[in-house]
Tab-separated table of C-alpha atoms in Angstrom:
chain	number	residue	atom	x	y	z
A	267	MET	CA	107.584	126.811	15.298
A	268	GLU	CA	109.423	123.539	14.815
A	269	ASN	CA	109.221	122.749	18.550
A	270	PHE	CA	105.485	123.394	18.495
A	271	ILE	CA	104.942	120.942	15.608
A	272	THR	CA	107.199	118.297	17.154
A	273	ARG	CA	105.497	118.630	20.528
A	274	ARG	CA	102.055	118.466	18.862
A	275	LEU	CA	102.968	115.264	16.961
A	276	ILE	CA	104.260	113.611	20.134
A	277	LEU	CA	101.108	114.589	22.024
A	278	ASN	CA	98.849	113.221	19.277
A	279	ASN	CA	100.902	110.035	19.081
A	280	ASP	CA	100.624	109.500	22.862
A	281	THR	CA	96.875	110.146	22.759
A	282	PHE	CA	96.475	107.670	19.915
A	283	VAL	CA	98.466	105.003	21.767
A	284	ASN	CA	96.399	105.495	24.941
A	285	GLN	CA	93.158	105.258	22.987
A	286	MET	CA	94.318	102.043	21.329
A	287	LYS	CA	95.256	100.574	24.720
A	288	LYS	CA	91.770	101.366	26.035
A	289	LEU	CA	90.159	99.812	22.971
A	290	LEU	CA	92.214	96.632	23.301
A	291	PHE	CA	91.334	96.415	27.002
A	292	ILE	CA	87.613	96.714	26.229
A	293	LEU	CA	87.817	94.103	23.468
A	294	GLY	CA	89.747	91.794	25.784
A	295	CYS	CA	87.067	92.123	28.448
A	296	LEU	CA	84.336	91.137	26.001
A	297	PHE	CA	85.778	87.637	25.725
A	298	PHE	CA	85.220	87.042	29.439
A	299	ILE	CA	81.565	88.111	29.584
A	300	ASP	CA	78.938	85.385	30.036
A	301	PRO	CA	77.573	84.721	26.501
A	302	GLY	CA	74.064	84.350	27.885
A	303	LEU	CA	74.132	87.864	29.291
A	304	PHE	CA	75.623	89.279	26.105
A	305	ALA	CA	73.063	87.521	23.897
A	306	GLN	CA	70.212	88.764	26.042
A	307	GLU	CA	71.394	92.362	25.762
A	308	THR	CA	71.875	92.244	21.993
A	309	ALA	CA	68.724	90.319	21.209
A	310	SER	CA	66.134	92.818	22.420
A	311	ASN	CA	65.584	90.688	25.527
A	312	GLY	CA	63.859	87.941	23.517
A	313	ILE	CA	60.585	89.802	23.111
A	314	PHE	CA	60.361	90.015	19.311
A	315	PHE	CA	57.384	87.619	19.147
A	316	ARG	CA	55.733	88.827	22.391
A	317	ALA	CA	53.001	90.877	20.674
A	318	ALA	CA	52.053	87.876	18.513
A	319	PHE	CA	52.008	85.657	21.631
A	320	ASN	CA	49.670	88.081	23.419
A	321	GLN	CA	47.371	88.140	20.395
A	322	GLN	CA	47.267	84.326	20.288
A	323	ALA	CA	46.604	84.280	24.051
A	324	SER	CA	43.380	86.191	23.531
A	325	GLU	CA	42.209	83.750	20.847
A	326	GLY	CA	42.337	80.338	22.507
A	327	LYS	CA	43.048	78.009	25.384
A	328	SER	CA	46.433	78.249	27.101
A	329	TYR	CA	48.690	75.210	27.656
A	330	THR	CA	51.681	75.065	30.003
A	331	VAL	CA	54.236	72.248	30.102
A	332	ASP	CA	57.371	71.705	32.198
A	333	CYS	CA	60.212	70.406	30.033
A	334	SER	CA	63.721	69.164	30.741
A	335	ASN	CA	64.344	66.986	27.681
A	336	TYR	CA	65.224	69.299	24.817
A	337	GLY	CA	67.976	69.840	22.313
A	338	ASP	CA	69.211	72.676	20.189
A	339	PHE	CA	69.947	73.429	16.566
A	340	LYS	CA	72.227	75.966	14.936
A	341	SER	CA	70.658	79.041	13.400
A	342	SER	CA	71.965	82.428	12.371
A	343	SER	CA	68.726	84.019	13.550
A	344	GLY	CA	68.210	85.309	17.063
A	345	TRP	CA	71.723	86.386	17.953
A	346	LYS	CA	71.097	90.023	17.064
A	347	ASP	CA	67.443	90.322	16.065
A	348	GLY	CA	65.769	88.456	18.952
A	349	LYS	CA	63.875	86.098	16.611
A	350	TYR	CA	63.980	82.632	18.169
A	351	TYR	CA	62.653	79.440	16.618
A	352	MET	CA	61.851	75.923	17.783
A	353	LEU	CA	60.757	72.489	16.578
A	354	ILE	CA	58.138	70.719	18.684
A	355	ASN	CA	55.556	68.002	18.107
A	356	GLU	CA	51.827	68.562	18.671
A	357	VAL	CA	52.061	72.362	18.420
A	358	LEU	CA	50.985	73.940	15.138
A	359	PRO	CA	53.658	75.663	13.028
A	360	GLY	CA	53.435	79.429	13.401
A	361	THR	CA	52.416	79.234	17.056
A	362	ILE	CA	54.405	81.476	19.387
A	363	VAL	CA	55.648	79.728	22.540
A	364	LYS	CA	56.713	81.522	25.705
A	365	ILE	CA	59.836	79.829	27.090
A	366	GLN	CA	60.741	80.555	30.698
A	367	ARG	CA	63.855	79.328	32.492
A	368	GLN	CA	62.523	78.350	35.900
A	369	SER	CA	65.676	78.971	37.921
A	370	THR	CA	66.128	82.589	36.794
A	371	GLU	CA	62.682	83.410	35.390
A	372	ARG	CA	64.220	84.700	32.136
A	373	VAL	CA	61.646	84.678	29.333
A	374	ILE	CA	61.875	84.580	25.542
A	375	TYR	CA	59.290	83.988	22.831
A	376	ALA	CA	59.929	81.506	20.018
A	377	LYS	CA	58.033	80.690	16.843
A	378	VAL	CA	57.300	77.040	16.043
A	379	LEU	CA	58.669	76.061	12.634
A	380	GLY	CA	57.258	72.537	12.660
A	381	PRO	CA	57.476	69.142	14.319
A	382	LEU	CA	60.604	67.249	15.282
A	383	VAL	CA	61.680	64.922	12.509
A	384	PRO	CA	61.612	61.263	13.587
A	385	ALA	CA	65.320	60.484	13.807
A	386	LYS	CA	67.689	58.743	16.168
A	387	GLU	CA	69.157	62.041	17.455
A	388	ASN	CA	65.652	63.269	18.363
A	389	GLU	CA	64.645	60.196	20.383
A	390	GLY	CA	63.519	61.185	23.870
A	391	LEU	CA	63.423	64.906	23.063
A	392	MET	CA	60.289	66.972	23.444
A	393	LEU	CA	61.652	69.865	21.391
A	394	ARG	CA	64.647	71.514	19.778
A	395	MET	CA	65.232	75.242	19.985
A	396	SER	CA	67.795	77.488	18.358
A	397	ALA	CA	71.169	77.811	20.058
A	398	ALA	CA	70.576	81.569	20.292
A	399	SER	CA	67.462	80.964	22.390
A	400	LEU	CA	69.430	78.821	24.850
A	401	ALA	CA	72.064	81.556	25.096
A	402	ALA	CA	69.399	84.224	25.680
A	403	LEU	CA	67.992	82.133	28.515
A	404	GLY	CA	71.499	81.668	29.927
A	405	ILE	CA	71.363	77.871	29.538
A	406	ARG	CA	74.723	76.226	28.918
A	407	ASP	CA	73.745	72.568	29.226
A	408	ASN	CA	70.411	71.077	28.247
A	409	ASN	CA	69.323	69.772	31.646
A	410	GLU	CA	67.710	72.931	33.076
A	411	HIS	CA	63.955	72.925	33.536
A	412	ILE	CA	62.057	75.275	31.273
A	413	LEU	CA	58.388	76.152	31.260
A	414	LEU	CA	56.598	76.281	27.895
A	415	THR	CA	53.349	78.194	27.441
A	416	TRP	CA	51.367	78.402	24.204
A	417	ASN	CA	47.814	78.931	23.041
A	418	LYS	CA	45.645	76.846	20.747
């Protein structure tokens, strides 16, 4: 009986150690994954505001603008819930904007919070969007061309 218990404890201990090794390997691999890919998977593919965008599309005229001069701002929203936000002049707050990265055709939908505040750090920028939205689009530096579409 004693041999059975000893053997059982050793077997369980080995199983536990192997499971912990696998867990540590998986966690280690997560640090090497492209954050843009990870954000896109965890953020419902950026489509949280898509239904609202489609509703606005049926109500008014559509505008499309190519943009390469934008900045970002920090926000806790969007990383897990897929709710992206932006600041842009001449677009009404509450409007949903479709943002498409032209090189990969990734698409997210962002809600306009308001205009850009006139400040030195905003000079020359057309818009600012949340850092989570840039990650979802897979943009690491702010010189990629994006296509903005919204409805008035």
